[in-house]
PDB file of C-alpha atoms and ligand atoms in Angstrom:
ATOM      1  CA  UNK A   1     106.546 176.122  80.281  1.00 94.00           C
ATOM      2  CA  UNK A   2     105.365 172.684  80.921  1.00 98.00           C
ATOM      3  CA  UNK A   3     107.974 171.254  79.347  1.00 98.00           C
ATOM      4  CA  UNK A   4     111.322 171.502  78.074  1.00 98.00           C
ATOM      5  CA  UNK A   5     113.778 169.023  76.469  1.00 98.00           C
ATOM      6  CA  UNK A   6     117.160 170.512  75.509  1.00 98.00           C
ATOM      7  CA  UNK A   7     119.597 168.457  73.519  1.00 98.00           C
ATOM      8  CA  UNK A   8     118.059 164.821  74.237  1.00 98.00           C
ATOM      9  CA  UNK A   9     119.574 161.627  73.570  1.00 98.00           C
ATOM     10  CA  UNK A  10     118.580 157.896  73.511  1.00 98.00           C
ATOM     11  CA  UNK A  11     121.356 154.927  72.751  1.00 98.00           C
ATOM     12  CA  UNK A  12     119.599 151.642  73.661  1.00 97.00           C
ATOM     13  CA  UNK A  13     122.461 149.254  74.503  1.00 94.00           C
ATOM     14  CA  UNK A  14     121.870 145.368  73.887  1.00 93.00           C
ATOM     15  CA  UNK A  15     125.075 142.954  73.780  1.00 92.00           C
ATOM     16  CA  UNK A  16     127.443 145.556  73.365  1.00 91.00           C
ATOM     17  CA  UNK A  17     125.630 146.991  70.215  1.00 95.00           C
ATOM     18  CA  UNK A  18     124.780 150.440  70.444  1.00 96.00           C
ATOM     19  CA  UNK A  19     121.961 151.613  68.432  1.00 96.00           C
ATOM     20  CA  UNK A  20     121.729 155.271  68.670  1.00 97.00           C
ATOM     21  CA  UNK A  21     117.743 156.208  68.685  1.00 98.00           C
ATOM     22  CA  UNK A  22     117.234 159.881  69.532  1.00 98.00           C
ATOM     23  CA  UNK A  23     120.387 162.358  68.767  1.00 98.00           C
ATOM     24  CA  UNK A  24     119.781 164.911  70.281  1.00 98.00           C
ATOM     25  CA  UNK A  25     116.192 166.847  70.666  1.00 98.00           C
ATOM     26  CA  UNK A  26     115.465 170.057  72.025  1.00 98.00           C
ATOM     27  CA  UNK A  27     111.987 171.992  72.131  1.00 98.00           C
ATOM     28  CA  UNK A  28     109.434 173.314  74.896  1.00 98.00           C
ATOM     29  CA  UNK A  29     105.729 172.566  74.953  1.00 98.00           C
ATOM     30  CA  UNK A  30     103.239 175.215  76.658  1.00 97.00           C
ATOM     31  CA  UNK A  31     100.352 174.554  78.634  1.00 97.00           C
ATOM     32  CA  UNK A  32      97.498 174.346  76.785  1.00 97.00           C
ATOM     33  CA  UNK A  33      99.542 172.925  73.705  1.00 97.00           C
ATOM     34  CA  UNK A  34      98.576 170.391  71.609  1.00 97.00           C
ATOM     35  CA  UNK A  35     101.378 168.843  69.341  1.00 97.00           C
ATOM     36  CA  UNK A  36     101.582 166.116  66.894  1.00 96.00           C
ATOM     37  CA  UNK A  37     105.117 164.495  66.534  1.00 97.00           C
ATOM     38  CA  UNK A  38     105.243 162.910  62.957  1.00 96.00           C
ATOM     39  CA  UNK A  39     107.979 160.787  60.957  1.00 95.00           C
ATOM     40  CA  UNK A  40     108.535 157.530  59.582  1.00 94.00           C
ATOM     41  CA  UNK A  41     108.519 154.252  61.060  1.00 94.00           C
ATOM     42  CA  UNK A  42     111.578 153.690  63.316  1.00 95.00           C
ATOM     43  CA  UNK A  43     112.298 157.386  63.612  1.00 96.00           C
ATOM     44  CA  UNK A  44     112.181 157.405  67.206  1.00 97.00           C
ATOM     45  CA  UNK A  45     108.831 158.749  67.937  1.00 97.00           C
ATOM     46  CA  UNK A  46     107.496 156.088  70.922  1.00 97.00           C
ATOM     47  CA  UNK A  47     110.907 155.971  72.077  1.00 98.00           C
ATOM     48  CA  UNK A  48     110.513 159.710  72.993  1.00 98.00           C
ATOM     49  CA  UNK A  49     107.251 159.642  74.296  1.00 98.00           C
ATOM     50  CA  UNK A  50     108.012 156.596  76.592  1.00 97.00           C
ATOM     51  CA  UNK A  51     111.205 159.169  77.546  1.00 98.00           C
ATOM     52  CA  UNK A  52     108.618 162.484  77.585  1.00 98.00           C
ATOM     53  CA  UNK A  53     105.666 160.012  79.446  1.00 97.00           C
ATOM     54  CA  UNK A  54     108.101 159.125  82.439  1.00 97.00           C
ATOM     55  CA  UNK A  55     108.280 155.690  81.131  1.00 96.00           C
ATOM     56  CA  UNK A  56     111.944 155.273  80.214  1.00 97.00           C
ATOM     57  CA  UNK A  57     115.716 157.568  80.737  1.00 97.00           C
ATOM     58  CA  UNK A  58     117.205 159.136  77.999  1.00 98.00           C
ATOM     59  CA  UNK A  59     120.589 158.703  77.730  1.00 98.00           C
ATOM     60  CA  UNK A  60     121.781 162.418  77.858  1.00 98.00           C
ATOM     61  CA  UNK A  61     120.531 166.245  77.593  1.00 98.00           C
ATOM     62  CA  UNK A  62     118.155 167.489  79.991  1.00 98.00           C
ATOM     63  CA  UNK A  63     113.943 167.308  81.079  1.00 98.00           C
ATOM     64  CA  UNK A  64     112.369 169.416  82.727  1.00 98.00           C
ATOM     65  CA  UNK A  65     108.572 168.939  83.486  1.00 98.00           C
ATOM     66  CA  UNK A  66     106.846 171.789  85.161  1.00 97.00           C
ATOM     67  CA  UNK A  67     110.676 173.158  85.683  1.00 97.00           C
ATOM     68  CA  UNK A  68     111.477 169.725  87.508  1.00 96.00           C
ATOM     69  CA  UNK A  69     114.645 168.270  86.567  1.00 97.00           C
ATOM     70  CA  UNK A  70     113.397 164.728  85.890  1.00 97.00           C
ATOM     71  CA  UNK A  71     116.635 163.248  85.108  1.00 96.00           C
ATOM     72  CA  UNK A  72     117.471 163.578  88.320  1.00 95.00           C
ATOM     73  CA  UNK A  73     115.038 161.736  90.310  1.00 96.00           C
ATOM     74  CA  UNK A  74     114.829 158.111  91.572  1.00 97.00           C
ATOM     75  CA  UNK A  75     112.721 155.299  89.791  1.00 96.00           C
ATOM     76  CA  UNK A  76     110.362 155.792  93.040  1.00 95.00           C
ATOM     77  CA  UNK A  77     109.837 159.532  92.575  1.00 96.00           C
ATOM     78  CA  UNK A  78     109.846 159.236  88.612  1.00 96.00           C
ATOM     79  CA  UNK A  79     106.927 156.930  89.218  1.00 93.00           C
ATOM     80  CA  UNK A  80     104.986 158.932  91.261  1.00 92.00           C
ATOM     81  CA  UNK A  81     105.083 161.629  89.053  1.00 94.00           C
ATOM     82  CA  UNK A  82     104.017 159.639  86.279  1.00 95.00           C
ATOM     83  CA  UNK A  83     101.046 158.705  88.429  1.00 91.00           C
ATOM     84  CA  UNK A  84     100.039 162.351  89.020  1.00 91.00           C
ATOM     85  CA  UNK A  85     101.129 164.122  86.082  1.00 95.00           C
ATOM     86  CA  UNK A  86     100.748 161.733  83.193  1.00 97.00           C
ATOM     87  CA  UNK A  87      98.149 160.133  81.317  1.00 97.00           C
ATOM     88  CA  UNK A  88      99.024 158.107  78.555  1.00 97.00           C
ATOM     89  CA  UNK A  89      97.189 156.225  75.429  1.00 98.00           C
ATOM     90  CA  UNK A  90      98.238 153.621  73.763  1.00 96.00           C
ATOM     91  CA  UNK A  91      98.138 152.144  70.291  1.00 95.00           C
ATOM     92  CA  UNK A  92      96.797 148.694  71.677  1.00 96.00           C
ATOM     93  CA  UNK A  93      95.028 150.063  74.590  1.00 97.00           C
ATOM     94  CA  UNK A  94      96.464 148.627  77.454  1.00 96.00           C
ATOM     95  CA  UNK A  95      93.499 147.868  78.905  1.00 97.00           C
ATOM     96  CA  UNK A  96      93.444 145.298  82.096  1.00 96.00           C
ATOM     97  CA  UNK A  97      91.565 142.128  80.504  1.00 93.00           C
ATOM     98  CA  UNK A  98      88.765 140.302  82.201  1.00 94.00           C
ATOM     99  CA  UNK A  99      88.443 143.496  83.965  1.00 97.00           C
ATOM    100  CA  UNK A 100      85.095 145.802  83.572  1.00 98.00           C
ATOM    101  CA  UNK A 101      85.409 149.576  82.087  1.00 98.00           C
ATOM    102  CA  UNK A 102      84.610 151.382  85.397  1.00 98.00           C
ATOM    103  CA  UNK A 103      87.437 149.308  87.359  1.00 97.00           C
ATOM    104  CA  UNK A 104      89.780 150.395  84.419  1.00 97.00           C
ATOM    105  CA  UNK A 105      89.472 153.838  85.321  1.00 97.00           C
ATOM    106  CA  UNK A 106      89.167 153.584  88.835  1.00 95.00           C
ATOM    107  CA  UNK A 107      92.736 151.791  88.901  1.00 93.00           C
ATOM    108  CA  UNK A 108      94.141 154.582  89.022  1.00 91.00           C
ATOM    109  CA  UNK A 109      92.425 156.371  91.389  1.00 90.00           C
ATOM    110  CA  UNK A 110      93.550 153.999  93.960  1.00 84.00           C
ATOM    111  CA  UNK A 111      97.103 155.008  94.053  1.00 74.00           C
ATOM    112  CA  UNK A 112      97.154 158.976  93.160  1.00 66.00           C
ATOM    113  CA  UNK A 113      95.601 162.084  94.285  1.00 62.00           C
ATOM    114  CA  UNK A 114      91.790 161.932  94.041  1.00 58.00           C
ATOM    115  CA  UNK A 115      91.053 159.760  96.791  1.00 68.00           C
ATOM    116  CA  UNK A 116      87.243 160.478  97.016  1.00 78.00           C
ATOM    117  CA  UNK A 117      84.471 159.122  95.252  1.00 88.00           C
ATOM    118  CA  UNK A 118      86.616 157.355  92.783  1.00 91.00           C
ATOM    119  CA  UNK A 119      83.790 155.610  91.561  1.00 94.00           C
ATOM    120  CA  UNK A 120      81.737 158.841  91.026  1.00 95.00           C
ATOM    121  CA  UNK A 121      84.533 160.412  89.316  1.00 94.00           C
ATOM    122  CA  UNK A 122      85.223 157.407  87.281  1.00 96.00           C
ATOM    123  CA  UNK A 123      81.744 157.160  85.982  1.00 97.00           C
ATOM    124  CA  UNK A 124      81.335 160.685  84.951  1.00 96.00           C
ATOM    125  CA  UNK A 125      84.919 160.772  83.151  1.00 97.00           C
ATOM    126  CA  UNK A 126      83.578 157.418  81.408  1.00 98.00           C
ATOM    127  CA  UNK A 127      79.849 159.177  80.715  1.00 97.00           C
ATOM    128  CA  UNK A 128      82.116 162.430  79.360  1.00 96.00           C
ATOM    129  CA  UNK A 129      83.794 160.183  76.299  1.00 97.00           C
ATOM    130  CA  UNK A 130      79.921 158.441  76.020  1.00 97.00           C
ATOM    131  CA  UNK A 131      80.463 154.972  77.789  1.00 98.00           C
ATOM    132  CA  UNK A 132      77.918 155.780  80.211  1.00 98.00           C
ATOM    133  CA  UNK A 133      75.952 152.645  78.810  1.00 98.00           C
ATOM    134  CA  UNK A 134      79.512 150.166  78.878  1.00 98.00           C
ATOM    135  CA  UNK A 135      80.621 150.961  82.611  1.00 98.00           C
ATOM    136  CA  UNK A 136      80.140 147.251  83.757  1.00 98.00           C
ATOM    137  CA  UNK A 137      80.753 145.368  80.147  1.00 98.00           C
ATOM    138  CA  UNK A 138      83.998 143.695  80.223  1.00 98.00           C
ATOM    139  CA  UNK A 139      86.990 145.384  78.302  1.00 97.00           C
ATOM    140  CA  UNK A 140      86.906 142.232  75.254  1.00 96.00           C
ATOM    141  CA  UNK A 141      82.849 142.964  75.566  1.00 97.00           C
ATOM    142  CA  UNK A 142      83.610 146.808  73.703  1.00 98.00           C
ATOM    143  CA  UNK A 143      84.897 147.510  70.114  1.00 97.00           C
ATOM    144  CA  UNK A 144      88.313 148.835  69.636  1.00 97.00           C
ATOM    145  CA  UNK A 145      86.437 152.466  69.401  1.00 97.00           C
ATOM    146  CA  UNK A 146      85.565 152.319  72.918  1.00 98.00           C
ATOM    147  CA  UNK A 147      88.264 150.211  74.193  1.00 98.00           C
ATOM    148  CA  UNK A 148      90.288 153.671  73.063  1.00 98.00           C
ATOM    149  CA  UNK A 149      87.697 155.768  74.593  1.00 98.00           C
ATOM    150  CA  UNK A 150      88.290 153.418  78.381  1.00 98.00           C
ATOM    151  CA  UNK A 151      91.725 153.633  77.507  1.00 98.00           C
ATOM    152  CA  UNK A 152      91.399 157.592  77.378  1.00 98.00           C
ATOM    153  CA  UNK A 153      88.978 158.107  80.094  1.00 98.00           C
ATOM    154  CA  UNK A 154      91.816 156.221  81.947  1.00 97.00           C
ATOM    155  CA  UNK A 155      93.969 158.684  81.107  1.00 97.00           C
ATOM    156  CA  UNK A 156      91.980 161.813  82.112  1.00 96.00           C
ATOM    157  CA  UNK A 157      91.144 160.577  85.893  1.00 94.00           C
ATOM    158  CA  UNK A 158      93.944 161.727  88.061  1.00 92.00           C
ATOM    159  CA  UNK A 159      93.672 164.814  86.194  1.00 92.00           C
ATOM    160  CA  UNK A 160      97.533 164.952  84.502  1.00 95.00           C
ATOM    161  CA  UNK A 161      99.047 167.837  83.388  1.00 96.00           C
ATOM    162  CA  UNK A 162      99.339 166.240  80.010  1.00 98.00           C
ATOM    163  CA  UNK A 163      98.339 163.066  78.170  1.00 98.00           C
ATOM    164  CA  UNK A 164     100.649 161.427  75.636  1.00 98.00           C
ATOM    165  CA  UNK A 165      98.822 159.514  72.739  1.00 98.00           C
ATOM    166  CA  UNK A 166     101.168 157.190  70.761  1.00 98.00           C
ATOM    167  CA  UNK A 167      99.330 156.339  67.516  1.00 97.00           C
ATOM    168  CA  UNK A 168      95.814 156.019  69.158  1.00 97.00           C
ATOM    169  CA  UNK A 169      94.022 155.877  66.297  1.00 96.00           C
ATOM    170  CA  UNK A 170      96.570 153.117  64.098  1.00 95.00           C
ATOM    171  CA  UNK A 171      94.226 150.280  65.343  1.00 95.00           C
ATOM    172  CA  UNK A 172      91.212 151.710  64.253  1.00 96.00           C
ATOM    173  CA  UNK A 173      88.892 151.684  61.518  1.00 95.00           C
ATOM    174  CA  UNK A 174      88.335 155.231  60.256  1.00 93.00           C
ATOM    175  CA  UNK A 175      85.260 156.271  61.580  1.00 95.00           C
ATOM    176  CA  UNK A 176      86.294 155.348  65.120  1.00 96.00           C
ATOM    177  CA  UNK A 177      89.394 156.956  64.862  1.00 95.00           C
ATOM    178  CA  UNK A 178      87.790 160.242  63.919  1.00 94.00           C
ATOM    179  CA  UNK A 179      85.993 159.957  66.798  1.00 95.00           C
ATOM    180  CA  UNK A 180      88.819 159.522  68.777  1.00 96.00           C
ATOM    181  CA  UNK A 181      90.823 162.689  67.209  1.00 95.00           C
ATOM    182  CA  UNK A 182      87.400 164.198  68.132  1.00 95.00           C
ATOM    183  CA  UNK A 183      87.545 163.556  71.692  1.00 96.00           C
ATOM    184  CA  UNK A 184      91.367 164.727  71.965  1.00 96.00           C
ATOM    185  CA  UNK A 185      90.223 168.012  70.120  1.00 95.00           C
ATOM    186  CA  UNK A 186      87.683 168.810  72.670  1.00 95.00           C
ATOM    187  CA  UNK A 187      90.124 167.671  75.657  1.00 96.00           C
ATOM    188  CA  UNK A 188      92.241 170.319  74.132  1.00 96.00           C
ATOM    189  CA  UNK A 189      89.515 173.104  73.648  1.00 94.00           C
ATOM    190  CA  UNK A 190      88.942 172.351  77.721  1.00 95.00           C
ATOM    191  CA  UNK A 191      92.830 173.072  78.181  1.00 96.00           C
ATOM    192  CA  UNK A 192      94.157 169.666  78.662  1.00 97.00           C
ATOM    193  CA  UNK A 193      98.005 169.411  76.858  1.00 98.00           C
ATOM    194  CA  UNK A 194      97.904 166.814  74.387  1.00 98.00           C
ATOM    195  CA  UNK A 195     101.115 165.126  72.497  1.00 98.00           C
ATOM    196  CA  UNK A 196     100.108 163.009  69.853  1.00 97.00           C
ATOM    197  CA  UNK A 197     102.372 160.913  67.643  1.00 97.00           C
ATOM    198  CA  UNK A 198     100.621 159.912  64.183  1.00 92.00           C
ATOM    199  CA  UNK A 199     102.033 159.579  60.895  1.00 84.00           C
ATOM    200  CA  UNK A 200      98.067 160.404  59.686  1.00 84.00           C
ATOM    201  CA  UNK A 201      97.676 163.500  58.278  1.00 82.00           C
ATOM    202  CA  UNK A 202      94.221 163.552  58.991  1.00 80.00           C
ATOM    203  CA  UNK A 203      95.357 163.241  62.654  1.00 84.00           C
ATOM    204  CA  UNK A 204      97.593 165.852  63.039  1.00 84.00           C
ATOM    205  CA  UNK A 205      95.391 168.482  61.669  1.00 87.00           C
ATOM    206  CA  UNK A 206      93.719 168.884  64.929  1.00 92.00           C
ATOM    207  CA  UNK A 207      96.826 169.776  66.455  1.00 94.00           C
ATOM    208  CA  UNK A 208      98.222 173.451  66.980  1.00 95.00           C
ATOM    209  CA  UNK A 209     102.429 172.612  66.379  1.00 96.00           C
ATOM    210  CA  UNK A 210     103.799 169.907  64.224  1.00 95.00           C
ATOM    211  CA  UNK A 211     107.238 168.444  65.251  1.00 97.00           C
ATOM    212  CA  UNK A 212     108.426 166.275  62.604  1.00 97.00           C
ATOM    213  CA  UNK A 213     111.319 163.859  63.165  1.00 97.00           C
ATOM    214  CA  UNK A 214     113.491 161.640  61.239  1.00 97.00           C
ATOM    215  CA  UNK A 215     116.446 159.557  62.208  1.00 96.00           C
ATOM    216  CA  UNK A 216     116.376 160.407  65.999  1.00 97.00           C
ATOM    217  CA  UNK A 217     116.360 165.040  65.165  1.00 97.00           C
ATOM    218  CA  UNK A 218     113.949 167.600  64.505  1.00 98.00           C
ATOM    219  CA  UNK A 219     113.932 168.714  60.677  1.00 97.00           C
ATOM    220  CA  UNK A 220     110.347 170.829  61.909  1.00 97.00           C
ATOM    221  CA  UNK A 221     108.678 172.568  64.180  1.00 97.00           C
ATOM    222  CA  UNK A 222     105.890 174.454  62.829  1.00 95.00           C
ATOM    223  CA  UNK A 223     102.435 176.450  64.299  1.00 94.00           C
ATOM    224  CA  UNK A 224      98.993 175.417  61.981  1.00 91.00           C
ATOM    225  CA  UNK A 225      95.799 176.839  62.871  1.00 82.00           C
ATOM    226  CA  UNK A 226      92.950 174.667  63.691  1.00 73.00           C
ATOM    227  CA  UNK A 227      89.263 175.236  64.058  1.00 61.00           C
ATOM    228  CA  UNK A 228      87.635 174.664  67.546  1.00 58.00           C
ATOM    229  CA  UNK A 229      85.074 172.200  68.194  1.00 62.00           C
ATOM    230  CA  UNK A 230      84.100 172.459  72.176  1.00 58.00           C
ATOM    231  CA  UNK A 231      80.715 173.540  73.037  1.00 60.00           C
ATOM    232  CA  UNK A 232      81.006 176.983  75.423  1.00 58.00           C
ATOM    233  CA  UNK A 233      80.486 175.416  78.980  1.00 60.00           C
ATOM    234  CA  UNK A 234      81.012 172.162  78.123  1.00 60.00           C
ATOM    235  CA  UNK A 235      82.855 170.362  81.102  1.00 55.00           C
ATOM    236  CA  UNK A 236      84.431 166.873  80.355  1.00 49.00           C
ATOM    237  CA  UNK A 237      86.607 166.959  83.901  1.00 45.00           C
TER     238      UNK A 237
HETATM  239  N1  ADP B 301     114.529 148.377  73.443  1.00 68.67           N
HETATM  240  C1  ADP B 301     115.140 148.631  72.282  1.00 68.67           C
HETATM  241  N2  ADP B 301     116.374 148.116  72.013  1.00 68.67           N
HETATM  242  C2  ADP B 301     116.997 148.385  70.852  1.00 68.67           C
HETATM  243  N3  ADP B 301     116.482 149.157  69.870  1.00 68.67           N
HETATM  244  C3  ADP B 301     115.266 149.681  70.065  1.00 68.67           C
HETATM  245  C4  ADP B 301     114.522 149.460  71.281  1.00 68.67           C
HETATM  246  N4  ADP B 301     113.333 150.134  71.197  1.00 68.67           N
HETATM  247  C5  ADP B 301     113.345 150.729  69.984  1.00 68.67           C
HETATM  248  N5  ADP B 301     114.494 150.463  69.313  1.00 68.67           N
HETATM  249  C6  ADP B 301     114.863 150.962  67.973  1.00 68.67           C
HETATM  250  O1  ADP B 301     114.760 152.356  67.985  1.00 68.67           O
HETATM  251  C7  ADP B 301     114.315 152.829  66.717  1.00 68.67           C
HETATM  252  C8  ADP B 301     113.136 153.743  66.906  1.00 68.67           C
HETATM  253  O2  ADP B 301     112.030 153.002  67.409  1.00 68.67           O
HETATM  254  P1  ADP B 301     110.653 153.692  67.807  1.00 68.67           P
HETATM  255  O3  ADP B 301     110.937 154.775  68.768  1.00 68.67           O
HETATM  256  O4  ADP B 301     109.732 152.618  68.209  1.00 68.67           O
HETATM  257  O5  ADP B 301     110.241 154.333  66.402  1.00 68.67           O
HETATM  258  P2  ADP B 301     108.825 154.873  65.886  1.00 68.67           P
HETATM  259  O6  ADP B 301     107.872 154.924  67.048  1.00 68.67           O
HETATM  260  O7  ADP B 301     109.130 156.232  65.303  1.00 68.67           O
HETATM  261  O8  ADP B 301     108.383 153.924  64.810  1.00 68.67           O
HETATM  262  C9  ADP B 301     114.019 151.605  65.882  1.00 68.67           C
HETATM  263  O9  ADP B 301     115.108 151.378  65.026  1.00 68.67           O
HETATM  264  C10 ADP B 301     113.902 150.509  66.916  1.00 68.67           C
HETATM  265  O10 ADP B 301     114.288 149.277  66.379  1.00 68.67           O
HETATM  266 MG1   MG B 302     106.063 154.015  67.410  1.00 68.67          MG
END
């Protein structure tokens, strides 16, 4: 089991107000899984990825990653586990400005575990989501399309044992965001874990589980069958 939530809460706390976010969550994802959490606007659905990405606490329950209790470890070790077991996309990209596409991807490179030929690696993650041709355009020189693309090849380059995609295609038009879903599909077909939020249902019929959340709980959690798109032998790692 790669992961497992059980019973997962999230109060943020501002002045003394309380606002009670997620109420308590509990479900596994498998290996190989590739799940889109869906619900309305304000449900809680970033919140728990920034919680499932490494990226914030909950407030209570437990999270185990690879059977590691994560609530338990310091900022320090929560962050380097986010650096070698996370890749995460973004709505708005994230992407480093006045910085080219190949240094965007090498970035990370230079603090986790594949040390050699970053550049190499780099450019052939970047050629495997077609950028080959933007690798020294700067990141305000590419459409949103590709800056999604970057933002995913960024994603994929430590090699995480899952990436977390919060809305990745809600700033796109709609042929670019197919493209994107396309990309995520094959990522999946290769065995890369994928959690997706959208609240598209075009998106989420690439995935293999819907969760669907409202008001901080499950009211889903459902199997659909998907068609595969990977070509046999095709390598994008
Ligand atoms: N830092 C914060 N402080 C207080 N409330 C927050 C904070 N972040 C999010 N919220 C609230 O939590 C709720 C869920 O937000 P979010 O997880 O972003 O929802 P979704 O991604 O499903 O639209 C919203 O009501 C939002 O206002
Ligand atoms: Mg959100």
């Amino acid at each position: 089991m790669l992961i497992q939530i059980n019973n997962l809460t999230k109060n943020f706390v501002n002045d003394e107000i309380i606002t009670p976010v997620l109420n308590g969550l509990t479900f596994d994802i498998d290996q190989g899984d590739f799940v889109a959490i869906m619900g309305p606007s304000g449900s809680g659905k970033s919140t728990l990825m920034h919680i499932l990405g490494l990226l914030d606490r909950s407030s209570g329950g437990k999270y185990f990653l690879e059977g590691k209790d994560v609530t338990k470890l310091s900022d320090d070790e929560l962050a380097g586990l986010r650096n070698c077991k996370i890749g995460f996309v973004f709505q708005s990209f994230n992407l480093l400005p006045r910085t080219t596409v190949l240094e965007n991807v090498i970035l990370p490179l230079t603090y986790a575990k594949h040390k050699q030929a970053p550049e190499n690696r780099a450019k052939k993650i970047l050629e495997s989501v077609g950028l080959g041709h933007r690798l020294n355009y700067f990141t305000n020189q590419i459409s949103g399309g590709e800056k999604q693309r970057v933002a995913i090849a960024r994603a994929l380059v430590n090699d995480p044992a899952v990436i977390f995609a919060d809305e990745p295609t809600g700033n796109l038009d709609s042929k670019s965001g197919v493209q994107i879903m396309e990309i995520l599909q094959r990522l999946n077909d290769l065995g890369n874990t994928i959690v997706l939020v959208t609240h598209e249902t075009y998106t989420s019929e690439h995935a293999k589980r819907i969760i669907k959340i409202k008001d901080g709980l499950i009211i889903d959690n459902y199997k659909v069958m998907r068609r595969r798109i990977a070509k046999d032998g095709e390598t994008l790692k």
